Structure formats: structure tokens, C-alpha cells
Coordinates of C-alpha atoms in Angstrom, one line a residue:
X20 CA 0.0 0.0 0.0
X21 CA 2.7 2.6 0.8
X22 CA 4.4 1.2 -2.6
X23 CA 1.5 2.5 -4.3
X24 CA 0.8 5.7 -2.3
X25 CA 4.7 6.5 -2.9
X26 CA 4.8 5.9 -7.0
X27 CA 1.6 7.5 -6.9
X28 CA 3.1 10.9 -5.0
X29 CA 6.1 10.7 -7.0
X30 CA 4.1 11.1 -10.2
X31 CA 2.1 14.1 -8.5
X32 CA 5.5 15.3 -7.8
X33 CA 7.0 15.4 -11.1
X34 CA 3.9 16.6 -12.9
X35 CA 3.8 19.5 -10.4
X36 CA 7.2 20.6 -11.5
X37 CA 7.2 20.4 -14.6
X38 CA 3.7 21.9 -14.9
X39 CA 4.7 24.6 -12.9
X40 CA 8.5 25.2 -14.1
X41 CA 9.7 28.9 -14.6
X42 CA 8.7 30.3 -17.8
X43 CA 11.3 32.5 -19.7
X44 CA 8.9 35.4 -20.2
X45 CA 9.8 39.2 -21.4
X46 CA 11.8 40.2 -18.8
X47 CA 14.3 37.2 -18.2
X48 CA 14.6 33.7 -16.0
X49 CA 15.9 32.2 -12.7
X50 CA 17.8 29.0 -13.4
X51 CA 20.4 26.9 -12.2
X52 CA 22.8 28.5 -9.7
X53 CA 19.8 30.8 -8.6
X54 CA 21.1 33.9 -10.9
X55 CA 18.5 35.8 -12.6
X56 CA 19.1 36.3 -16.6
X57 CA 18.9 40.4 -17.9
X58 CA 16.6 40.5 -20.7
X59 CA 17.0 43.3 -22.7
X60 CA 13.5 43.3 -23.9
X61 CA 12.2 44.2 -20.8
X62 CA 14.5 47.2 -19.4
X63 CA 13.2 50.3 -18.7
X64 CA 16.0 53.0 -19.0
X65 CA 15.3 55.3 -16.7
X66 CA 17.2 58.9 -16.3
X67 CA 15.2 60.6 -13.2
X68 CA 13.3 58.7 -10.9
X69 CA 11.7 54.8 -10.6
X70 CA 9.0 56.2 -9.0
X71 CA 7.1 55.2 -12.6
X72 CA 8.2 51.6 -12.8
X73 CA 8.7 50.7 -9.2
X74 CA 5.2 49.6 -8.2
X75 CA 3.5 47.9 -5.1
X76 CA 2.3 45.0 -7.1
X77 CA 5.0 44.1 -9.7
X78 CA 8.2 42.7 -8.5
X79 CA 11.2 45.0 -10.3
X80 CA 14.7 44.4 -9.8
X81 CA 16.6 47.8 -10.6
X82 CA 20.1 48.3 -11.6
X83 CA 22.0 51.7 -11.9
X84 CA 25.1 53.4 -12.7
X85 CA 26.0 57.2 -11.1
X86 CA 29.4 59.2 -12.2
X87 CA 30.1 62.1 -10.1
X88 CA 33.2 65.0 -10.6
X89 CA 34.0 65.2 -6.6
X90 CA 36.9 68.0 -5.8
X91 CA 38.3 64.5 -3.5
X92 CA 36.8 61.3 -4.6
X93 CA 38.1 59.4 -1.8
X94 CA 36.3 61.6 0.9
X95 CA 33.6 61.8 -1.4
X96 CA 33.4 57.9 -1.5
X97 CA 33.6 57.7 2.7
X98 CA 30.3 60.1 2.4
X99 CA 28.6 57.9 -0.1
X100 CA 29.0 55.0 2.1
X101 CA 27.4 56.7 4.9
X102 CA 24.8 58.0 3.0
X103 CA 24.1 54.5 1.6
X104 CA 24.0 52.9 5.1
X105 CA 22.4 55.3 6.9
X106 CA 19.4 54.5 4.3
X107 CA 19.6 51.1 5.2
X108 CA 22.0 49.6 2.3
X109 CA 25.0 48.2 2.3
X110 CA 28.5 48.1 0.3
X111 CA 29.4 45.5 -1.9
X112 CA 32.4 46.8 -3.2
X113 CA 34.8 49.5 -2.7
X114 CA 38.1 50.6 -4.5
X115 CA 40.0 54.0 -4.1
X116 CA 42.6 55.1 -5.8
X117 CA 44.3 58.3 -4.3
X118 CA 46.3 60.9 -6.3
X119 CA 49.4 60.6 -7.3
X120 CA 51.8 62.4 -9.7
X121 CA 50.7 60.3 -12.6
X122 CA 47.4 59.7 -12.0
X123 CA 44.1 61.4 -10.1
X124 CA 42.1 60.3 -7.4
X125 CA 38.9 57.9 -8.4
X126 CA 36.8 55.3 -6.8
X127 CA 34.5 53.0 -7.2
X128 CA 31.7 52.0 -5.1
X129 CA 28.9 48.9 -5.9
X130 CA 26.2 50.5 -3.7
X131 CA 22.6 48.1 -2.4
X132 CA 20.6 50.9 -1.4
X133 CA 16.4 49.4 -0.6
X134 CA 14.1 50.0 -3.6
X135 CA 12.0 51.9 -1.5
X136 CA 14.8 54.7 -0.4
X137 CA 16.4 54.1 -3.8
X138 CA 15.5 58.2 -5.4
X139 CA 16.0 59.6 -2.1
X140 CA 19.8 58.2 -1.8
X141 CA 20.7 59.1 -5.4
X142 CA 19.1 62.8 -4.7
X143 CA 22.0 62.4 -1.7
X144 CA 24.2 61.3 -4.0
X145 CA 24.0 63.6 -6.4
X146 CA 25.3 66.1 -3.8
X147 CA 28.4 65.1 -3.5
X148 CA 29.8 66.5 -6.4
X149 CA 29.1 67.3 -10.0
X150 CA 26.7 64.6 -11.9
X151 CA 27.9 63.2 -15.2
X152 CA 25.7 61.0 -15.8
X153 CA 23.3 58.5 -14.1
X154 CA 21.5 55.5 -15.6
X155 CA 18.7 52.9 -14.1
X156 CA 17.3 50.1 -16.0
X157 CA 14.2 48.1 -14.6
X158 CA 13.3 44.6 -14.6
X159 CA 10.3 43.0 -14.0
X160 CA 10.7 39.7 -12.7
X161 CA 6.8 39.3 -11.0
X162 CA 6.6 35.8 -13.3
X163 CA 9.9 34.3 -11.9
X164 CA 8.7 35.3 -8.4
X165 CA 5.5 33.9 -9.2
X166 CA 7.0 30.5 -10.5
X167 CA 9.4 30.1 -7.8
X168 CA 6.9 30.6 -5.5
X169 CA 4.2 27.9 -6.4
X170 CA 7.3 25.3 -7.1
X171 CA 8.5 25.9 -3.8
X172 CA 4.8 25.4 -1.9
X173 CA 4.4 22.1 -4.4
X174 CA 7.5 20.5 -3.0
X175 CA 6.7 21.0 0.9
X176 CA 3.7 19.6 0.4
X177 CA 5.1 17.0 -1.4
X178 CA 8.0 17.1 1.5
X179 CA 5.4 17.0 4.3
X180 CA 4.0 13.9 2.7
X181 CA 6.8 11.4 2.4
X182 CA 7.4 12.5 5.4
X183 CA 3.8 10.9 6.8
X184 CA 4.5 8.1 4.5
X185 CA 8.2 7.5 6.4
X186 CA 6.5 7.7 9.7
X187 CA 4.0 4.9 8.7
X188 CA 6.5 2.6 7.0
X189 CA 6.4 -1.1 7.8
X190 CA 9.4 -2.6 5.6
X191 CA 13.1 -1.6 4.6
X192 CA 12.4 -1.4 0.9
X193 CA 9.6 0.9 1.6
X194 CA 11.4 2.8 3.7
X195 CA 14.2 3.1 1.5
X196 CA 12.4 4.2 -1.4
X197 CA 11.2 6.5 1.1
X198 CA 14.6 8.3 1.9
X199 CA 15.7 8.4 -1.7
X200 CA 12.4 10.2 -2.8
X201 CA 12.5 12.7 0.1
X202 CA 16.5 13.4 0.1
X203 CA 15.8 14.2 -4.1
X204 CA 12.3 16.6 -2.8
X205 CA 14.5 18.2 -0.2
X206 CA 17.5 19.0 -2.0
X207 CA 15.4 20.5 -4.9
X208 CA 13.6 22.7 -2.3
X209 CA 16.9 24.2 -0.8
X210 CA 18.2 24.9 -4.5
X211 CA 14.7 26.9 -5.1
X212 CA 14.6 28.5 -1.6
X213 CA 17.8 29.7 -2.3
X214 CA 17.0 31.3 -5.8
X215 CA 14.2 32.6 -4.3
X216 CA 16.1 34.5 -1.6
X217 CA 18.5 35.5 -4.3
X218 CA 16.0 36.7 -6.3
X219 CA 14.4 38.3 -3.4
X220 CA 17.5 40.1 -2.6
X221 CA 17.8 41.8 -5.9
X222 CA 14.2 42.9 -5.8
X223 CA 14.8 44.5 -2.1
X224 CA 17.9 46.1 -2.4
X225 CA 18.6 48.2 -5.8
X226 CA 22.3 48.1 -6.9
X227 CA 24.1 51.0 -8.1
X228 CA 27.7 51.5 -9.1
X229 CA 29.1 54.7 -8.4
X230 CA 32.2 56.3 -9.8
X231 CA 33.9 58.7 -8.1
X232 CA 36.3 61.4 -10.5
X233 CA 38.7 64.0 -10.3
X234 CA 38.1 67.7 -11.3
X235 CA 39.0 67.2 -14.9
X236 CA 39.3 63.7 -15.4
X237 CA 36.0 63.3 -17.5
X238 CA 36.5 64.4 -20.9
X239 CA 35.2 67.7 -22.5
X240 CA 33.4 68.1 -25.8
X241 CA 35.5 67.4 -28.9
X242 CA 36.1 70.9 -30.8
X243 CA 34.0 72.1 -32.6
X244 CA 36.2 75.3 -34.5
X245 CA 38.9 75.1 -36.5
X246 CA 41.0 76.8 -33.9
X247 CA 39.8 74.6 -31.1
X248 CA 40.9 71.7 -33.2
X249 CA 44.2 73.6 -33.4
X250 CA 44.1 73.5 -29.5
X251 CA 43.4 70.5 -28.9
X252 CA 45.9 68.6 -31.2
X253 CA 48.9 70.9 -30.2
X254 CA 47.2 70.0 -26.4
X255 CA 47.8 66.3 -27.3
X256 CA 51.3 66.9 -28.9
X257 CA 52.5 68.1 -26.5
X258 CA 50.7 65.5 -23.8
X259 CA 52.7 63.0 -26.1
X260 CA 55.9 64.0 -26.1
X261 CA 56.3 65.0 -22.1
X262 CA 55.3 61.1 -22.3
X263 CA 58.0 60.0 -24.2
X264 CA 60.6 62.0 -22.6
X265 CA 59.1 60.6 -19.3
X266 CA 59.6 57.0 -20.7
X267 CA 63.3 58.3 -22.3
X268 CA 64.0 59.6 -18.7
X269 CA 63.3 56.5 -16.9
X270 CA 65.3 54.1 -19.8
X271 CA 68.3 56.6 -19.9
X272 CA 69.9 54.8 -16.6
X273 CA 69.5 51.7 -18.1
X274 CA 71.0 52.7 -21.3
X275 CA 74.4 53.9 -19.8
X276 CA 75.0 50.8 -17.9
X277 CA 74.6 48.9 -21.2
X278 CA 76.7 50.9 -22.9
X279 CA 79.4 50.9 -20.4
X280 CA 79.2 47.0 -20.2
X281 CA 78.8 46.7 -23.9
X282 CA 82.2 48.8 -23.7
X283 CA 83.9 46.4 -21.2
X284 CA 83.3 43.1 -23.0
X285 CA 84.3 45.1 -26.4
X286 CA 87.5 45.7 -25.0
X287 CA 88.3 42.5 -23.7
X288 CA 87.6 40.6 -26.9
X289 CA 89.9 42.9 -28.9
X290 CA 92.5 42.4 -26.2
X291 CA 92.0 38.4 -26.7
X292 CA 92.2 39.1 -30.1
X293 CA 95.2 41.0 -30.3
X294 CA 97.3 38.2 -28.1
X295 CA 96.1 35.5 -30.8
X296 CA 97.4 37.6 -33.5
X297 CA 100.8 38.4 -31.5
X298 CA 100.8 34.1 -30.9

């Protein structure tokens, strides 16, 4: 009897899933290691706010990039990350790169700031310095969430029943078949609680990465008059040789000692040469 009650909730189980698997709709797919897919047919680029695609009843995973001109990036970037957490987000990822002779300051930030905060922390953001640029693109991933969500009450259920069915087991081979049926169920609920809380994750917690740049570092409209053309090639002329004479600078040392030993072992193989001559 619990033979029969077992092929007949393994069937149940398998039509379940694949009845109920996640569709690749419009605005991408959760598969595998839990990672949901970008579809590019279903972004949103959005310049201002997401206060038009960010609703109550979808479920929208937003993504962003911010470039700011800071007079110092890397104090900038300490202010960023306090305005981030103090709206409740975290930091991913942080790299600063202070100024040196050859190089300015920068930084780079990857920013979780909650959806829900998400236009009041880039306002913030915007502060520090002058904007360059910002980009967010929207996905709507209601359908995975949707999916994921009626797999994942399937399989408990299914779970909670070979359970029952373990409890009441009366041979080995019935228990047996048991275990093997509920370790398979229960390992393919972890995998889709875990996409799930991935996926939950995204949709929570909006990610933005912020660059951080030196006054002067972003580039300035190409000319646009023949004498700004002038400019700006004799500008990059003269950018080019101060860089070679830089590189010529730093091989010059290097180029004496060769010489100097090329010098040495000349002489010695004339004076070698000379004896076999005299021989």
C-alpha cells in the first residue's frame, strides 16, 4: 500500500514541477545556480526617478550606474558610504585610488541601497559633487517570483508527505524508497529557496555603481572650430611627447649601464684578439 501511495506521490511530484516550471517570459529567467538572466527586452531606462516603474504590485529588480566630478573622490566615497547605510543599504564593493603624480584620485563603489529609499539616496548622492551622468534600468521579474513561488509550496507539500508516509512505513524497501524520494524533494527545495532569496535580494535592495572622479578627469566636448581643433591637437602633442621624454627619462639609466658594459666586453675581446694575433 505505501508502494503504491509513494509511485503515486512521486508522479504528483513530477507533474507538479514540470507543470509549474519557470517560464522565460519578457523580462528574463531564474535557473540553475539561482542567478536571474537580464533581458533586454524588458529594461526600462530610466534617467530621473523609478518612481514610474517601481510599483506595489510588480516585483522590479533595478540596476543603476552614477558618475560624479568630486573635488576629492576618496572623501567623497567615505560620504557615499554613509549615506548608503544610513538609508539602510550596504556596500558591496569598494576601491580608491588616491592621487598621485601620474594619476588622479577615483573610486568605485557597488552600492545596495532598498528600492523603496532608492530616489532619495541618489538625490543624496547627487550632492556630493558634479553629476555626469546616471543611468537605471528596470526589470520586471513578477513571473519568476510567481514560479518560484508555487514550485517551492508544491514540493513542501510533497516534502510533508513522504514525510507521513516515512513515519508509517512497515518494511526496509519501503522505507528506503522513502529516503531516496524525500533526500531528491528536499534538496530540490533548498536549490529553489535559495533562488528565491537571491531573487528576493535583488528585488529589495537596488544596486548601483558609483564612480567617483577627479576635477578634470572626464573628458570635455571634442572641438567644434577650426582653432579649437588647433588646440586641442597641439594640447595632445605636446601630452605626447612630455610622455615620451618621461619613458626616455626612466630608460636613460638603463642605457648607460649597457653601454658601459657593452664597452667592457668590447675591449676585452679585442685584447683576446690582439694576443692571438701576437701568438
Amino acid at each position: 500500500m505505501i508502494t503504491v501511495l509513494l509511485t503515486a506521490l512521486l508522479l504528483a511530484g513530477c507533474t507538479t514541477n514540470s507543470g509549474s516550471s519557470v517560464s522565460g517570459d519578457s523580462s528574463g529567467s531564474v535557473s540553475g545556480g539561482g542567478a536571474p538572466e537580464q533581458g533586454d527586452k524588458a529594461s526600462d531606462l530610466v534617467t530621473g526617478t523609478t518612481g514610474d516603474v517601481n510599483t506595489s504590485s510588480r516585483d522590479v529588480i533595478t540596476t543603476g550606474s552614477l558618475s560624479i566630478t568630486a573635488t576629492d573622490p576618496v572623501k567623497a566615497s567615505d560620504s557615499a558610504v554613509t549615506i548608503t547605510e544610513q538609508a539602510g543599504g550596504r556596500v558591496d564593493s569598494r576601491s580608491e585610488n588616491p592621487a598621485t603624480d601620474v594619476q588622479p584620485a577615483s573610486a568605485n563603489l557597488t552600492l545596495r541601497i532598498p528600492s523603496d529609499e532608492l530616489d532619495h539616496t541618489l538625490k543624496e548622492l547627487k550632492s556630493l559633487g558634479t553629476l555626469n551622468f546616471v543611468t537605471l534600468t528596470a526589470q520586471d521579474v513578477t513571473q519568476q517570483s510567481q514560479d518560484l513561488d508555487a514550485r517551492i509550496t508544491a514540493l513542501t507539500t510533497s516534502v510533508d508527505r513522504l514525510l507521513a508516509l516515512m513515519a508509517s512505513a512497515t518494511t526496509t524497501a519501503d522505507l528506503i524508497s522513502i529516503e531516496s524520494a524525500l533526500s531528491s524533494r528536499q534538496s530540490e527545495l533548498e536549490s529553489l529557496q535559495s533562488q528565491r532569496d537571491y531573487l528576493a535580494d535583488q528585488i529589495d535592495y537596488s544596486t548601483v555603481q558609483l564612480e567617483l572622479v577627479a576635477e578634470g578627469t572626464v573628458a570635455a566636448s571634442g572641438p567644434d572650430t577650426f582653432w579649437s581643433g588647433v588646440i586641442a591637437g597641439w594640447t595632445a602633442l605636446v601630452t605626447a611627447l612630455g610622455g615620451l621624454l618621461v619613458g626616455l627619462g626612466v630608460a636613460l639609466p638603463w642605457l648607460v649601464a649597457l653601454a658601459i658594459v657593452g664597452t667592457i666586453v668590447l675591449l676585452i675581446v679585442r685584447m683576446f684578439a690582439r694576443r692571438r694575433k701576437a701568438a
